[in-house]
Each structure stands twice: as structure tokens, then as C-alpha cells.
JSON list of C-alpha atoms in Angstrom, two decimals:
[
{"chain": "F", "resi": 278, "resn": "UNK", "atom": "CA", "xyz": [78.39, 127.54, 17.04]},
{"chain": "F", "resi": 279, "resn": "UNK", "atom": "CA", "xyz": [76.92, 127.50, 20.13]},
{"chain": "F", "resi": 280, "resn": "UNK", "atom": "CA", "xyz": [73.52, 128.96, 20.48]},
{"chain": "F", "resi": 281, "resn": "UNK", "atom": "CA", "xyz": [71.21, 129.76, 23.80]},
{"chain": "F", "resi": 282, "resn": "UNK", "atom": "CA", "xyz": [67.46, 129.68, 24.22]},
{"chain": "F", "resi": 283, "resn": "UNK", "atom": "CA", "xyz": [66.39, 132.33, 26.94]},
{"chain": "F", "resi": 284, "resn": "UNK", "atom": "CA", "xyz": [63.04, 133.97, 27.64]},
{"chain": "F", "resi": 285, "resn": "UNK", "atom": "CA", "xyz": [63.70, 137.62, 29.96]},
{"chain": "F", "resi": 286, "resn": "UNK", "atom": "CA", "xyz": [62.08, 140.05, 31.93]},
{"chain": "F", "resi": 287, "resn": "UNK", "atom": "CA", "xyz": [62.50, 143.60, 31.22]},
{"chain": "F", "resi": 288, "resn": "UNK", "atom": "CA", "xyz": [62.13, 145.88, 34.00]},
{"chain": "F", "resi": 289, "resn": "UNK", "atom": "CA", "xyz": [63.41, 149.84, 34.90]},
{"chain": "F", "resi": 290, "resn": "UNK", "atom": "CA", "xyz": [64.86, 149.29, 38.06]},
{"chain": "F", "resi": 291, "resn": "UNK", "atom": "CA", "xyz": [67.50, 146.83, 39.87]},
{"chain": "F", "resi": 292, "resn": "UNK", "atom": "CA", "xyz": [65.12, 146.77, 43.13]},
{"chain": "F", "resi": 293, "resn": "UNK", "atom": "CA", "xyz": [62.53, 145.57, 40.67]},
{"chain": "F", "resi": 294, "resn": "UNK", "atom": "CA", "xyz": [64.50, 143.07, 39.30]},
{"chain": "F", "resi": 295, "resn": "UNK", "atom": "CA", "xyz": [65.86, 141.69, 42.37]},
{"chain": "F", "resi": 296, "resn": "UNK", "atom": "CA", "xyz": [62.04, 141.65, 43.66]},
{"chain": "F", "resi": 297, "resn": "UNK", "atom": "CA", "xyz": [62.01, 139.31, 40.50]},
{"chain": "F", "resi": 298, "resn": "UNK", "atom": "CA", "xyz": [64.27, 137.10, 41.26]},
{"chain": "F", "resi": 299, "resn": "UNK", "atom": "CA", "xyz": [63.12, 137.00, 44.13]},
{"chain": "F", "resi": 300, "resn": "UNK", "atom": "CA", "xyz": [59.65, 135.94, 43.46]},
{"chain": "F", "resi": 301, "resn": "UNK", "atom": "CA", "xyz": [61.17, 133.46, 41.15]},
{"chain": "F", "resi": 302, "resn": "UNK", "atom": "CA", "xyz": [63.18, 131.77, 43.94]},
{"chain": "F", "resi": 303, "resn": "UNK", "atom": "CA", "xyz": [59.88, 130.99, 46.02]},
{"chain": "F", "resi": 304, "resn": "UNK", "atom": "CA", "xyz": [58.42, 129.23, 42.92]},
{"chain": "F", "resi": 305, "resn": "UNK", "atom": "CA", "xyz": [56.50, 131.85, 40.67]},
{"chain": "F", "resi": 306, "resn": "UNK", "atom": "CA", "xyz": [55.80, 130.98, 37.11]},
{"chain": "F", "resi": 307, "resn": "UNK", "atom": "CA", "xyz": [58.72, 132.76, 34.91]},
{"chain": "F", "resi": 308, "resn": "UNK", "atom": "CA", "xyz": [56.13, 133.88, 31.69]},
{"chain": "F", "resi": 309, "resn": "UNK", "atom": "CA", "xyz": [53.79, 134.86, 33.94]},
{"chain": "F", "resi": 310, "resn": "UNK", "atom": "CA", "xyz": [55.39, 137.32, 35.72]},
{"chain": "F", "resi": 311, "resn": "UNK", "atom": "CA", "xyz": [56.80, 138.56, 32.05]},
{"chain": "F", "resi": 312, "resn": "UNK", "atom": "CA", "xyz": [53.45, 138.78, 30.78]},
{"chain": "F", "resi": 313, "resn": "UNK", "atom": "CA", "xyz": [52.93, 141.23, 34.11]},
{"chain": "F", "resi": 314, "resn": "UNK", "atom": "CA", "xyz": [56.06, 143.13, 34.46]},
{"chain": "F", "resi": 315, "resn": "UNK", "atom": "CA", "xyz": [58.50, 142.79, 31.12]},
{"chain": "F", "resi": 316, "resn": "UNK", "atom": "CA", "xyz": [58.55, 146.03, 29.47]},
{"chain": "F", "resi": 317, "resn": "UNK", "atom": "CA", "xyz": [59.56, 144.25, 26.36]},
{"chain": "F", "resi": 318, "resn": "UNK", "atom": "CA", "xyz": [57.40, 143.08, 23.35]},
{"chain": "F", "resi": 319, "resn": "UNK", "atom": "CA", "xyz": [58.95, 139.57, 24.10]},
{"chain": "F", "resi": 320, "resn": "UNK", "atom": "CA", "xyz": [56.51, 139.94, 27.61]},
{"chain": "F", "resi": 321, "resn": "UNK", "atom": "CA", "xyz": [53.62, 139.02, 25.70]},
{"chain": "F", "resi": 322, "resn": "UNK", "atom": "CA", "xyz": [54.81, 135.68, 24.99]},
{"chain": "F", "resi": 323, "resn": "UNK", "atom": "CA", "xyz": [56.19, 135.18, 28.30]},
{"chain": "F", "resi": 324, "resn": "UNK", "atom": "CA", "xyz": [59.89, 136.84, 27.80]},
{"chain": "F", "resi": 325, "resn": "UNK", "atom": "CA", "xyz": [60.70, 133.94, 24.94]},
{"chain": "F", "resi": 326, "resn": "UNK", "atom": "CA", "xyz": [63.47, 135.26, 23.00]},
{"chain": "F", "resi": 327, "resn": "UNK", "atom": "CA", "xyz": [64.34, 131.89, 21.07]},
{"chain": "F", "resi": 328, "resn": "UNK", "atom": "CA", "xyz": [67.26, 131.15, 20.22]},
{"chain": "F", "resi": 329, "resn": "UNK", "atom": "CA", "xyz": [70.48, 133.15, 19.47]},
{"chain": "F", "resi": 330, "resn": "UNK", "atom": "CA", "xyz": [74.64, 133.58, 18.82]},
{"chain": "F", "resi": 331, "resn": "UNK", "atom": "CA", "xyz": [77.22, 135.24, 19.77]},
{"chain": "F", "resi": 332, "resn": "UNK", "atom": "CA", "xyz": [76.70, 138.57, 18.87]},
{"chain": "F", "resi": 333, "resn": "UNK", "atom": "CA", "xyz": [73.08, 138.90, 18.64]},
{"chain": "F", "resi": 334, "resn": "UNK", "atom": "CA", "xyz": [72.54, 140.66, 21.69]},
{"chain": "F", "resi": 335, "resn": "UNK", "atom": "CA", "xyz": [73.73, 143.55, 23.78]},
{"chain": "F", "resi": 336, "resn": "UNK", "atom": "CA", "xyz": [77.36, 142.52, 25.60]},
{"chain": "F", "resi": 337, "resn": "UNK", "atom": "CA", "xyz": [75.88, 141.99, 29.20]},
{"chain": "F", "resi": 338, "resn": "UNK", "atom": "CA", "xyz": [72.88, 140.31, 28.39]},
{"chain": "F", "resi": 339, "resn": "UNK", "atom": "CA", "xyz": [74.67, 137.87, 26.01]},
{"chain": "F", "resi": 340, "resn": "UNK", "atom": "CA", "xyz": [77.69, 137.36, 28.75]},
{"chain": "F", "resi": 341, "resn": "UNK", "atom": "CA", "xyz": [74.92, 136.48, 31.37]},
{"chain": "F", "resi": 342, "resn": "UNK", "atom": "CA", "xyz": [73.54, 133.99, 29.23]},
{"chain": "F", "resi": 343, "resn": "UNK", "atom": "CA", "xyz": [76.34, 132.23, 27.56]},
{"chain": "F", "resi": 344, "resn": "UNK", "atom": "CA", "xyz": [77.37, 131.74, 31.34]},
{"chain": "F", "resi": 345, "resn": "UNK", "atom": "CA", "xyz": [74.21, 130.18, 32.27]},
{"chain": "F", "resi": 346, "resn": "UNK", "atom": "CA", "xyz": [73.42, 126.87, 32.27]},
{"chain": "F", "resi": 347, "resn": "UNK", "atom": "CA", "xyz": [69.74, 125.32, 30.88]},
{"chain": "F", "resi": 348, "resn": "UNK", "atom": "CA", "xyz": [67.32, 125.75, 33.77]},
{"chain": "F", "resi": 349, "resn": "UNK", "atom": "CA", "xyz": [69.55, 128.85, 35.36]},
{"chain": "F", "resi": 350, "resn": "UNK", "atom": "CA", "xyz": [67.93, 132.00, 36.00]},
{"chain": "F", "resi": 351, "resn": "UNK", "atom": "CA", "xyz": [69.90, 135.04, 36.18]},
{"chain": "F", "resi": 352, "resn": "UNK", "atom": "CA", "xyz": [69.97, 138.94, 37.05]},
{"chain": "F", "resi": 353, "resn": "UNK", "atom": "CA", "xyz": [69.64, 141.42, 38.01]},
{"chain": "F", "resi": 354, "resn": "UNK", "atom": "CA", "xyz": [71.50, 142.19, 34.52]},
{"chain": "F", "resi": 355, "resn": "UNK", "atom": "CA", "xyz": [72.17, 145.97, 33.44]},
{"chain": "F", "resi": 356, "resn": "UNK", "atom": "CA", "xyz": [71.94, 146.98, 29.80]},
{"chain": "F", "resi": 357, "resn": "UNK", "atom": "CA", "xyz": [71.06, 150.05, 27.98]},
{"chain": "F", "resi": 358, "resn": "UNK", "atom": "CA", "xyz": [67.65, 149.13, 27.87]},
{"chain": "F", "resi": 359, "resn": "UNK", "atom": "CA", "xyz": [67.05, 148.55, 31.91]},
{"chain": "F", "resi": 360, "resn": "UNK", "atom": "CA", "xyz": [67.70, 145.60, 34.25]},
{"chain": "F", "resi": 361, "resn": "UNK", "atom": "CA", "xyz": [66.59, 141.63, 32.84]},
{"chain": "F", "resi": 362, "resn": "UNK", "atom": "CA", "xyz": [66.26, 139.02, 34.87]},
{"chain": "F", "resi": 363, "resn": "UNK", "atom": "CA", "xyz": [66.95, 135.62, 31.90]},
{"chain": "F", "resi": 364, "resn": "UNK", "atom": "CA", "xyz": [66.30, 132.90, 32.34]},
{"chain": "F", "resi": 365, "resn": "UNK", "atom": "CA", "xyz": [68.32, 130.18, 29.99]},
{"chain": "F", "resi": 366, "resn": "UNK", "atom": "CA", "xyz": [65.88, 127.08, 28.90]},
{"chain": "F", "resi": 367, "resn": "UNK", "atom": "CA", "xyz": [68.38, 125.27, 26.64]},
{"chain": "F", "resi": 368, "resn": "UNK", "atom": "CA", "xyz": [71.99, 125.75, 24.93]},
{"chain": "F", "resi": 369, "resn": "UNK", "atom": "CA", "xyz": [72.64, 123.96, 21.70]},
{"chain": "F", "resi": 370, "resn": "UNK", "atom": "CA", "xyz": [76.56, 123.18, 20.75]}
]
């Protein structure tokens, strides 16, 4: 089974998470700006969400990160709970 490792930011709005991503593509540190922005628990620990299946998260989320390859960071991604920017740090076969 196939299993990715992501860490994610948590944010309420898509001009937020594109701001992000954007911040991310001139070279800002991914954990810390989840330790300042995420408005999930994960945030503490720098968006680390460990490992996980198929299934284990909501649709989107898990479709944007099976996708991804290690090292990818993607978003803006819309779920239920707001908009996550994830970024994938290693898939296990």
C-alpha cells in the first residue's frame, strides 16, 4: 500500500493560501510559516502530519497528495476545513 508523508498549512482563505505558496516559492521555511499561520493542531509541529493511506484523509487533500511527488508542494487545496497548502516529504510503496 502506498503511503505519503506530508506536513500542511491550514489557512481560511484561498488569497491566504496562495500568499503561501507564494512565500514558499521565494524560499521561506515550510514549518515555520505553519507554526505562524496553520490553523491546525498539526501547526505546532510545523504542519507534520506523518504518514498516511488511502482513505485517511478528506478526498481533496488526499488526491493532492497522492499526486505529489517527495519534495512537491501543493495548493491552494479546498476542503471542508479551509484551504492547505501540503507539502509531500516522502511516499513509501
Amino acid at each position: 500500500m502506498v503511503r505519503v508523508k506530508a506536513s500542511h498549512i491550514l489557512v481560511k482563505t484561498e488569497s491566504e493560501a496562495k500568499q503561501l505558496m507564494k512565500q514558499l516559492a521565494d524560499g521561506d521555511d515550510f514549518a515555520k510559516l505553519a507554526k505562524l499561520h496553520s490553523q491546525c493542531p498539526s501547526g505546532r509541529s510545523g504542519g507534520d502530519l506523518g504518514y498516511f493511506g488511502k482513505g485517511q484523509m478528506v478526498k481533496p487533500f488526499e488526491d493532492a497528495a497522492f499526486k505529489a511527488k517527495a519534495g512537491d508542494v501543493v495548493g491552494p487545496v479546498k476542503t471542508q476545513f479551509g484551504w492547505h497548502v501540503i507539502k509531500v516529504t516522502d511516499v513509501k510503496n
